[in-house]
XYZ file of C-alpha atoms in Angstrom:
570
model
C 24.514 -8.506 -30.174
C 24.095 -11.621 -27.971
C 25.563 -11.319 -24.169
C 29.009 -12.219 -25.190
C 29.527 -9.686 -28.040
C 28.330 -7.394 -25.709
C 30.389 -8.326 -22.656
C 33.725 -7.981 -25.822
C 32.561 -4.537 -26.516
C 32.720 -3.380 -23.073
C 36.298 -5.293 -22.077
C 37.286 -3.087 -25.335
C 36.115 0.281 -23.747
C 38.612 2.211 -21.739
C 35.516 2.904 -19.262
C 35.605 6.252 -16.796
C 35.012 3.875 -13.968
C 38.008 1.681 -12.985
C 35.145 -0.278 -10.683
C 33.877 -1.326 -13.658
C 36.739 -2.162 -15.360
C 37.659 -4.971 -12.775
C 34.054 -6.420 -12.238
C 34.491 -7.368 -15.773
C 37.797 -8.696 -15.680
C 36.920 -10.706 -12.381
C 33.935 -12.141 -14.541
C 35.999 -13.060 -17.680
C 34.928 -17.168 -18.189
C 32.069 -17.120 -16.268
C 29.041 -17.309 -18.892
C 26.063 -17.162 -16.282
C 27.954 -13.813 -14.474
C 28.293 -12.341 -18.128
C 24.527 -13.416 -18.968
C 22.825 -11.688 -16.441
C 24.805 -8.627 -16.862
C 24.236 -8.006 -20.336
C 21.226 -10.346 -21.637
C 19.133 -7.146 -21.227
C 18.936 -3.347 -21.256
C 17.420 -2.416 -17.564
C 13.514 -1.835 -17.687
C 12.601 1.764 -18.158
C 9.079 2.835 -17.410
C 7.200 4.922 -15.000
C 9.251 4.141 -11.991
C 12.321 4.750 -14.013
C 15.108 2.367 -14.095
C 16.643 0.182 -10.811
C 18.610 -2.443 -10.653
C 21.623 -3.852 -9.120
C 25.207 -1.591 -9.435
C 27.956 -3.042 -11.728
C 29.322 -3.257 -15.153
C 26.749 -4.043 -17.963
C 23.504 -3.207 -19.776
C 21.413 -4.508 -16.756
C 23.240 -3.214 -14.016
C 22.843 0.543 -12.907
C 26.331 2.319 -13.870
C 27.447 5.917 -15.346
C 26.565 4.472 -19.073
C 23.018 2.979 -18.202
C 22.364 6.441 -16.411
C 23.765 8.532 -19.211
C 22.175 6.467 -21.991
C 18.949 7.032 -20.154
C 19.125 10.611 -19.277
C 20.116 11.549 -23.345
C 16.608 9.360 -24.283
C 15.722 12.321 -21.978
C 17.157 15.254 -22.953
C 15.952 14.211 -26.890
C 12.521 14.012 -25.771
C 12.718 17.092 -23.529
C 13.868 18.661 -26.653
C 11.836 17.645 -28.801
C 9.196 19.193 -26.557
C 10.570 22.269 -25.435
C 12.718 25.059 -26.764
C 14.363 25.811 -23.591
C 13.711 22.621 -21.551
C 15.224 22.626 -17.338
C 15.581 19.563 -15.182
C 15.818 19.417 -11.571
C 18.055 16.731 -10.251
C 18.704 15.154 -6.417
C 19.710 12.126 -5.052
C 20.031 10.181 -1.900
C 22.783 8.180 0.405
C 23.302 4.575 -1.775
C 26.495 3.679 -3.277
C 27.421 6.172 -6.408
C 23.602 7.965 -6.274
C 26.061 11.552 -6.024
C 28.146 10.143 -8.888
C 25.053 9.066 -11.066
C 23.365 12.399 -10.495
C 26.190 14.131 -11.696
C 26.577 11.865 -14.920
C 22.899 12.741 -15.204
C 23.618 16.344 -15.293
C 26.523 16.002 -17.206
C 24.452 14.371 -20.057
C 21.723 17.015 -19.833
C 23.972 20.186 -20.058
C 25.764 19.181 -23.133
C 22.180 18.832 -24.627
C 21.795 22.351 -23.983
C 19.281 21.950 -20.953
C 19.293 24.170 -18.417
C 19.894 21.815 -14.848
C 19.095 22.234 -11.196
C 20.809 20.198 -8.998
C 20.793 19.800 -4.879
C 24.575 20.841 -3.618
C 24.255 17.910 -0.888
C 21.289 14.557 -0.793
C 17.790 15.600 -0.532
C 14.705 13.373 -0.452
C 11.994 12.364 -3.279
C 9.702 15.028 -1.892
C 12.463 17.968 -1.980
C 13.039 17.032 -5.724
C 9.297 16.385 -6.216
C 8.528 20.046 -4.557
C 11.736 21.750 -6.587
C 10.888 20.817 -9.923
C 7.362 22.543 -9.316
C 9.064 25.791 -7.807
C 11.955 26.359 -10.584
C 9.181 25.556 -13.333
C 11.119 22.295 -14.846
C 10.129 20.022 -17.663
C 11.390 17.165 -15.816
C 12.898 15.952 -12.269
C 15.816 13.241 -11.494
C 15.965 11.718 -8.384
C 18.984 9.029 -7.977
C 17.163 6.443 -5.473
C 16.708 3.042 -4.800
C 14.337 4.194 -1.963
C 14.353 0.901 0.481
C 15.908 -1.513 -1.466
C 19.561 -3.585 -0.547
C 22.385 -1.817 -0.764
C 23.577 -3.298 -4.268
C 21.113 -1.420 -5.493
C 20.329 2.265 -7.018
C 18.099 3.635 -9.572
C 16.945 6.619 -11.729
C 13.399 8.162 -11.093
C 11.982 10.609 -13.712
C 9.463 13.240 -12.318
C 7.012 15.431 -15.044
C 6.530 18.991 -14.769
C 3.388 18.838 -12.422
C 6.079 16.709 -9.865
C 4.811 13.143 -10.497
C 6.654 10.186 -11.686
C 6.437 10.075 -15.306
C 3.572 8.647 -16.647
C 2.995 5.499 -19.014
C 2.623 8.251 -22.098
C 5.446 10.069 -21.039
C 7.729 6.852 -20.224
C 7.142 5.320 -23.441
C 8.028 7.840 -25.416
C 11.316 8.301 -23.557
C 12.178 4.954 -23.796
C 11.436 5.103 -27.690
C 14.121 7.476 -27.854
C 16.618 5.547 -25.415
C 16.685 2.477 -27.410
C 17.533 4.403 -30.798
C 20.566 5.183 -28.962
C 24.139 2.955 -28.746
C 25.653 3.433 -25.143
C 28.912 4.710 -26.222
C 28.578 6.378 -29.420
C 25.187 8.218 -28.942
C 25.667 9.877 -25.531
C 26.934 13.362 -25.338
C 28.260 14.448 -21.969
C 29.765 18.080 -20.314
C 32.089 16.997 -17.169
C 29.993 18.408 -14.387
C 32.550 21.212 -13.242
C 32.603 22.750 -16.748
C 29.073 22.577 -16.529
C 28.824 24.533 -13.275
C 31.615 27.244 -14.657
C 29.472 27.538 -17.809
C 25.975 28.441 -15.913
C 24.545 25.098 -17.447
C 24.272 23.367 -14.040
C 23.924 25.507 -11.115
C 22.718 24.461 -7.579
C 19.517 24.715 -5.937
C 19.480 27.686 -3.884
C 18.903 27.327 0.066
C 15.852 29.845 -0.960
C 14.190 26.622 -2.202
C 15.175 24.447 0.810
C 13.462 26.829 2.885
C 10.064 26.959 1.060
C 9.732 23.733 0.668
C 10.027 23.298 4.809
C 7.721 25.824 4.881
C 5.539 24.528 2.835
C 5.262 21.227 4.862
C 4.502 23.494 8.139
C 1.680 25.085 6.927
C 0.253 21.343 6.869
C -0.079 21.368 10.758
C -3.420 21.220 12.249
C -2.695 22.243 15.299
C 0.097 24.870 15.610
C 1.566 25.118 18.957
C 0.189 21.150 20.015
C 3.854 20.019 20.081
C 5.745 22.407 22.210
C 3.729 21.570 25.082
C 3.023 17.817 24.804
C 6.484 17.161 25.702
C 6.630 13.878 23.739
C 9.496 11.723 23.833
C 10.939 11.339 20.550
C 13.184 8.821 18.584
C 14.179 9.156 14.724
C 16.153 7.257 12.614
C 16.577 8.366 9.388
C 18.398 5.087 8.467
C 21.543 6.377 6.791
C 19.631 8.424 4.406
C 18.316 11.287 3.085
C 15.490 12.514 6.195
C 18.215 13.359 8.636
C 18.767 17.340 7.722
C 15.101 18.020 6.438
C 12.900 16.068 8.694
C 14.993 17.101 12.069
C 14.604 20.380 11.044
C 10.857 20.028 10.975
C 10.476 18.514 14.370
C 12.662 21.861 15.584
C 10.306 24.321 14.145
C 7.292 22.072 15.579
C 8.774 22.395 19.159
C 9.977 18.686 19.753
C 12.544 19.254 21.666
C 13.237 15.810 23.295
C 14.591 13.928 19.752
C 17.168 11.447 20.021
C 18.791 10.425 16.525
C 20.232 6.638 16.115
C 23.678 7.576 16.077
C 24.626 4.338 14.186
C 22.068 5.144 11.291
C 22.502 9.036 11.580
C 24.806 9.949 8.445
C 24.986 8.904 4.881
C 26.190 5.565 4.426
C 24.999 3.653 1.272
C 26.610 0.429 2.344
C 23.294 0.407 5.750
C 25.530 -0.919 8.128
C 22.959 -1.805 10.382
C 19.929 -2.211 8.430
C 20.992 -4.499 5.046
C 17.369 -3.871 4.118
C 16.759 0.004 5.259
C 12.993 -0.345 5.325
C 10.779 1.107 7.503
C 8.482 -1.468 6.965
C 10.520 -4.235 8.464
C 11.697 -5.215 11.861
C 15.150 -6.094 11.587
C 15.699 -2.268 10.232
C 14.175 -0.551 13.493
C 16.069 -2.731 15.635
C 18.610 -0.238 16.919
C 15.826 2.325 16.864
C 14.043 0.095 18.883
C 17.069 -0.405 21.182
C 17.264 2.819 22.152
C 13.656 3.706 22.480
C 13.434 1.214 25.191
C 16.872 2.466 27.043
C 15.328 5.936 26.902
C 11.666 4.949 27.056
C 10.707 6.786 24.183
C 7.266 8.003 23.480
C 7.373 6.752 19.424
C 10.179 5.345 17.305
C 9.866 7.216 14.116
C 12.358 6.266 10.381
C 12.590 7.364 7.078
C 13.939 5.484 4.196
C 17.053 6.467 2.696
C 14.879 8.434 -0.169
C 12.753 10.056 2.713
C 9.593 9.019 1.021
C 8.500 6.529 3.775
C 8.229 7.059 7.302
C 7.272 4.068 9.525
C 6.696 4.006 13.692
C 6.838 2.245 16.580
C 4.539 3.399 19.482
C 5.345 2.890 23.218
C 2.439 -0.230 24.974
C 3.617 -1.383 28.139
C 7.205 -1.988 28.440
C 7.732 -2.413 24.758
C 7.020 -0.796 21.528
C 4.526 -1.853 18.823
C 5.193 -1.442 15.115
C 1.778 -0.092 13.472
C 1.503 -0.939 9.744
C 0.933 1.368 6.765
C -2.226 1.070 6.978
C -2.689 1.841 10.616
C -0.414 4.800 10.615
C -2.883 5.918 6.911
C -6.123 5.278 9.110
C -5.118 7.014 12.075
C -3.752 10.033 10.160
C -6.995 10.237 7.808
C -9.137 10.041 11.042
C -6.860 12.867 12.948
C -6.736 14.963 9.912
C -10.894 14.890 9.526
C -11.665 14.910 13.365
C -9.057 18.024 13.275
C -10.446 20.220 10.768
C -14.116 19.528 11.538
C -13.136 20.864 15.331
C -11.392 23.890 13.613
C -13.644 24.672 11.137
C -10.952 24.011 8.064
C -12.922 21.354 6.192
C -13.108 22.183 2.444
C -16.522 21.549 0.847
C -16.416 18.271 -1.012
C -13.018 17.048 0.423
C -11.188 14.018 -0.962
C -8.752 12.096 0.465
C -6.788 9.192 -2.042
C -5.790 5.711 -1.128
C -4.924 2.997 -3.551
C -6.404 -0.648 -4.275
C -4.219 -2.360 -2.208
C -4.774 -0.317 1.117
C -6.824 -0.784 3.630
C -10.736 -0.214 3.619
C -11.025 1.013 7.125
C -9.654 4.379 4.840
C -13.526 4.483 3.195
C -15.625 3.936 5.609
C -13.539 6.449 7.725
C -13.770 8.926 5.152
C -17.489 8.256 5.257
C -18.108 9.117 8.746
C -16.697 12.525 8.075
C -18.238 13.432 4.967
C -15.173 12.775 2.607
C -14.623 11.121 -0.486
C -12.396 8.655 -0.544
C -10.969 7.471 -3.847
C -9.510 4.459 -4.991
C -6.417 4.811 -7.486
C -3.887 2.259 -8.977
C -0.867 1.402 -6.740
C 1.748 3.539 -7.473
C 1.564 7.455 -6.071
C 1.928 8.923 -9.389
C -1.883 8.001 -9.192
C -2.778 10.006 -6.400
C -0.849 12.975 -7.594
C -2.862 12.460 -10.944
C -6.214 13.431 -8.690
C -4.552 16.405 -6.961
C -4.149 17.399 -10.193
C -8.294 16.733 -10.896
C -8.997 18.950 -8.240
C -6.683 21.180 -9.170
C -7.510 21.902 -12.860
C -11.377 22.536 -11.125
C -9.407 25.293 -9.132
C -10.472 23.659 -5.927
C -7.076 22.008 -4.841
C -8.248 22.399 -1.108
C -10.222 19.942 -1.900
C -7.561 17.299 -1.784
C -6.843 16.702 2.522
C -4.994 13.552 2.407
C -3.276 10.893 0.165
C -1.629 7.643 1.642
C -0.675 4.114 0.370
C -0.011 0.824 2.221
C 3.300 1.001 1.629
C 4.135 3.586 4.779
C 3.513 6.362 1.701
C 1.823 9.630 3.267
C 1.019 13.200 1.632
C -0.978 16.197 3.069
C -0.852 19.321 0.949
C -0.369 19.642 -2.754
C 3.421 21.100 -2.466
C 4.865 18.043 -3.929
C 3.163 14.936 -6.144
C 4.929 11.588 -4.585
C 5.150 10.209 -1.110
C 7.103 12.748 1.424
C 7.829 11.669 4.638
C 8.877 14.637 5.812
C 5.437 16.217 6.230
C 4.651 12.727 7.082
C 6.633 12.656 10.111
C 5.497 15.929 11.039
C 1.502 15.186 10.851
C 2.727 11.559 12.786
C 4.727 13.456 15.645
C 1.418 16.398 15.886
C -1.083 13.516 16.152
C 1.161 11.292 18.953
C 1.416 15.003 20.826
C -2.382 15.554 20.577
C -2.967 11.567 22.159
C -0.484 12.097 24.058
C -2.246 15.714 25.795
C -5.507 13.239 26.089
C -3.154 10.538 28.012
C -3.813 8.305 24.934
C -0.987 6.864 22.679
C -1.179 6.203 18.870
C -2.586 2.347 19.813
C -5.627 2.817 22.051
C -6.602 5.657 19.301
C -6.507 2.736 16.951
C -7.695 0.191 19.446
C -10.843 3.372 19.478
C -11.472 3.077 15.495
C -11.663 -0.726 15.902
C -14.100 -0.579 18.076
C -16.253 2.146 16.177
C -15.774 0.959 12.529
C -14.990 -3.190 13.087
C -11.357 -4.942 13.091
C -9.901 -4.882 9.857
C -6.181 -6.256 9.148
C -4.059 -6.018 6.071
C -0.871 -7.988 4.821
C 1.853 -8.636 2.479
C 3.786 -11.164 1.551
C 6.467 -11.184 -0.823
C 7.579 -13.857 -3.339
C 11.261 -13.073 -4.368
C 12.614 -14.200 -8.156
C 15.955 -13.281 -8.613
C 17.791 -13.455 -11.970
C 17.224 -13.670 -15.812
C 14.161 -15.928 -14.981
C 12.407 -14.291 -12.934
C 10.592 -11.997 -14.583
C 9.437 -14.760 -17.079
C 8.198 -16.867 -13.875
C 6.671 -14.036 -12.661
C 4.784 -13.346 -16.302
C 3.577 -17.122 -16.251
C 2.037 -16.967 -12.697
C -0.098 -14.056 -13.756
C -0.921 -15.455 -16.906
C -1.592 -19.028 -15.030
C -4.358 -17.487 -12.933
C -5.951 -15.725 -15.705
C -6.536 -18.833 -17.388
C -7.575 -20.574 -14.196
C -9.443 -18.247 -11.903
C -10.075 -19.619 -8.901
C -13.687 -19.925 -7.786
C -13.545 -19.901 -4.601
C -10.249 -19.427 -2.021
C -10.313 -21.552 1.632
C -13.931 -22.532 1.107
C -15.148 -18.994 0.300
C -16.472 -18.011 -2.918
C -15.418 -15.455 -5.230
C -17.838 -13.253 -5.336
C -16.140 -10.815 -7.966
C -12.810 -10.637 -9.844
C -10.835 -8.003 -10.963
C -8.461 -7.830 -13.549
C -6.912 -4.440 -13.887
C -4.857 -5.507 -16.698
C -7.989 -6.550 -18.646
C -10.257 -3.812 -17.631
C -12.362 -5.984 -16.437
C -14.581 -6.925 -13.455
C -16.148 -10.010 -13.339
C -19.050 -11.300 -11.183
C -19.237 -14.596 -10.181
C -22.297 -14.782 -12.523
C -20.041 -13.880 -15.427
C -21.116 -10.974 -15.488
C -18.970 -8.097 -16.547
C -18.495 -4.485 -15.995
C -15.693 -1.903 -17.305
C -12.621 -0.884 -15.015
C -11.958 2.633 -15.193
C -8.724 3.048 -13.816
C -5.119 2.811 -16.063
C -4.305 -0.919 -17.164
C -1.957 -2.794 -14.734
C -0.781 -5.977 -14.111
C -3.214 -6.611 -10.808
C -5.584 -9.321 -10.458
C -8.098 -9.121 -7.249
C -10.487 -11.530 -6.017
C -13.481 -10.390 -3.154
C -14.448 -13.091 -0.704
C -18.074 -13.682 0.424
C -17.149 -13.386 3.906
C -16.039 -9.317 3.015
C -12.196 -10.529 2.785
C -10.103 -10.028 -0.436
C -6.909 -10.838 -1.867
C -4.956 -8.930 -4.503
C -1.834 -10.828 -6.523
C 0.348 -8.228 -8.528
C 4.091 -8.497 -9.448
C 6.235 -5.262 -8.021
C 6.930 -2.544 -10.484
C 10.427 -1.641 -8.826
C 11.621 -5.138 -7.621
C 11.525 -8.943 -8.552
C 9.292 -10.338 -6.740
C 5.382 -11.280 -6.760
C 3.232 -9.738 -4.111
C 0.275 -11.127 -2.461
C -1.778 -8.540 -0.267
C -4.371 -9.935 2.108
C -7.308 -7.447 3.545
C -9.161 -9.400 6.050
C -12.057 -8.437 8.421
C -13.937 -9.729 11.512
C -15.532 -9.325 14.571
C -11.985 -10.376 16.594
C -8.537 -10.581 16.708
C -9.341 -14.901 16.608
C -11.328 -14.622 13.741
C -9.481 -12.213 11.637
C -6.113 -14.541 12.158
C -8.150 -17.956 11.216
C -9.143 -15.854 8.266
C -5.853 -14.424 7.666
C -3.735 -18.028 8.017
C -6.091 -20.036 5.436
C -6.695 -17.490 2.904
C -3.181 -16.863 2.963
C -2.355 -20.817 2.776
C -4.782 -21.472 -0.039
C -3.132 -18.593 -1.873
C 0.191 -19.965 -1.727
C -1.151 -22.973 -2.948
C -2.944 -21.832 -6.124
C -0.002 -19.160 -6.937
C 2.353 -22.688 -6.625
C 5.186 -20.640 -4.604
């Protein structure tokens, strides 16, 4: 069916949500409004599906969600006799709604479903599926994205987002199926009264707290650091789960945002709830300075990110994921080489795109560090490495650019619940040695050399996009550049290829999973990676830079970053 056909079929549905129903009246006539609302099913792969909320086959609604959760349930079936899901979801518009639909779709497939009476983060649904031995987990999430948006993120049994295998296969079996006719669905109450959905018991809840506890390094630091504390949990998910945390670690001085305290889906104050931008700390940042706050500290509305703001002078400094990833790698080592907990052969996982301080960190200490695809699936795929060698202790840290931090091997994403806790224990310990979180960094700069990271983001919105998107990669594969503002390219990666390429022509084999990533080193130790974003539309250019100072990193920085514009043509 072309967009119009389909657009007739729905206006012919008596649909179970009346929001629905009058989007699509309200776009009756209006071809481009119909178009991008039904010229395509919504992407399903490893990060699941997301997409803006409305009425059609590329919008996130109760028929996209069901469609994709009974591609699901088939395959679950088809693998398991007895398969059980695990299901939560966060604050945004609907996410309860959809995770009901969800579990709806599953129980009338005869799976056995787990769901979260109230919202709870990634890493509570990443940690539950493990505990209640689940084929698969559901978490309803648009982690930091606008408000329009939500999504549907399928976990494995071992925690992790599904991977490329996996997400194939499901969405082989979602597009055998028609949206209306194929879908079989249990209202959610019957469900409950049947024993087919039951809720997650607070027995759960409580291990999985625990469980992030026993990642402290240094029990006791906290209660008598007396650090000043403020959190924002930015409308979301964090609120219950990561104040709890800072309780039990004896931070008693914690001051919660009371504009971004409680669910709201709609961010009131923060249309992009990221703690990776300004504008969504701002009344955070407020309030720190009225109180004169210690460290600013906010999770995302999925509680998979946590990012900080750290007290210099009279105002407050916003440290990147990468800073927050170095300083927390360097804590965690300097820690458990003073206490004597350092495994034998330790690892710690970052991902292409993050900074190298990370290695040569690890280095210092003795530790491995690996380098994965972006995407924390990935590093959950080498907790699992260590694991199957029955050494998990092995693994001691995990972190991507992206404010994305795991210690422990309780869950198999991002959790920024222990990640606030390790953040709060390692501002306490500065804190005891009169130091805060930016002289300790200031301190690795001067030990291991300046290096600074960026990203900047290249938005394509609409049915285009991704086909603009597609020719810009494709563009620079058939024109590498050979050199980017006057320095040469020494070697290029192409992860998408396999293939590494010196500037001799020379090539050697990429070992990690094919992805759409192309990365070029610099002769003066610089690189830049181009790769388009798995979970929105929009092209991402991430800048690593290094230098001897602060002037020559940003020289480096603003013409590496002009030339790229230039050859990427945005």
């Amino acid at each position: 069916m072309d967009h119009n056909e389909l657009y007739a079929r729905w206006r012919s549905v008596k649909l179970d949500d009346a929001d629905l129903t009058t989007e699509l009246e309200e776009i009756s006539g209006k071809d481009d409004e119909i178009f991008d609302r039904f010229y395509r099913d919504l992407d399903f792969g490893t990060a699941g599906l997301r997409g803006v909320i409305g009425a059609g086959t590329n919008r996130m609604n109760i028929y996209t969600i069901r469609r994709a959760t009974q591609g699901l349930a088939n395959y679950l079936n088809e693998k398991s006799a007895q398969p059980v899901v695990a299901i939560s979801y966060d604050s945004r518009i609907k996410s309860d709604w959809f995770a009901k639909a969800a579990a709806g779709v599953l129980a009338a497939n005869g799976i056995q479903v787990h769901i979260y009476s109230e919202l709870m983060p990634v890493p509570a649904l990443s940690f539950a599926t493990r505990e209640l031995h689940c084929d698969a987990g559901i978490m309803v999430t648009a982690s930091h994205n606008p408000a329009k948006y939500n999504g549907y993120k399928v976990y494995g049994s071992d925690g992790c987002q599904l991977t490329e295998v996996a997400a194939d296969a499901v969405l082989a079996q979602i597009n055998s199926l028609d949206l209306f006719q194929d879908v079989k669905y249990l209202d959610f109450e019957e469900g409950l009264a049947s024993g087919k959905i039951a809720y997650i018991t607070d027995e759960v809840i409580d291990k999985f707290i625990a469980a992030v506890m026993a990642q402290q390094l240094n029990p006791g630091l906290c209660e008598k650091a007396g650090l000043k504390l403020v959190y924002s949990p930015l409308n979301g998910a964090g609120n219950k789960p990561v104040r709890r945390v800072l309780h039990e670690l004896g931070v008693r001085d914690v001051t919660v945002v009371p504009e971004q305290e409680h669910p709201d889906g709609n961010f009131p104050t923060c249309p992009f709830p990221n703690p990776e931008i300004k504008e969504a700390l701002s009344k955070g940042l407020e309030l720190s300075r009225s109180l004169g706050a210690d460290l600013l500290l906010a999770t995302d509305p999925d509680c998979d990110r946590v990012g900080i703001a750290v007290r210099q002078g009279d105002d407050y400094r916003l440290l990147t994921g990468n800073q927050v990833g170095a300083l927390l790698l360097d804590y965690i080592c300097q820690s458990r080489t003073a206490n004597g907990t350092m495994p034998a052969n330790p690892i710690a996982v970052t991902t292409i795109v993050s900074t190298k301080l990370a290695t040569v960190i690890g280095q210092s200490y003795g530790v491995e560090v690996r380098s994965v695809l972006t995407g924390f699936k990935y590093i959950g795929e080498q907790i699992a490495l260590v694991e199957a060698e029955n050494h998990p202790e092995r693994f001691i840290f995990g972190f991507e650019e992206s404010y994305g931090y795991l210690a422990g091997t309780h869950v198999r994403d991002k959790d920024a619940v222990v990640g606030s806790m390790l953040i709060v224990e390692m501002a306490s310990y500065y804190k005891q040695k009169n130091m805060s979180l930016v002289d300790a960094l200031e301190k690795l700069y001067s030990k291991f050399g300046l290096y600074c990271e960026s990203v900047a983001n290249f938005q394509f919105e609409g049915a285009q996009g991704m086909q603009i998107m597609a020719d810009m990669m494709e563009k620079l594969r058939a024109n590498p550049p050979k050199e980017i503002a006057g320095s040469p390219v020494e070697t290029r990666l192409d992860y998408k290829r396999s293939e590494k390429i010196a500037a001799d022509g020379a090539t050697e084999t990429i070992s990690l999973p094919k992805s759409n990533v192309l990365e070029y080193r610099l002769g003066n130790r610089c690189t830049a990676i181009v790769r388009p974003s798995g979970t929105e539309p929009k092209i991402k250019l991430y800048l690593s830079i290094v230098g001897d100072t602060q002037a020559q990193v940003d020289a480096k920085a603003q013409a590496i970053g002009d030339d790229m514009k230039k050859i990427l043509g945005v």
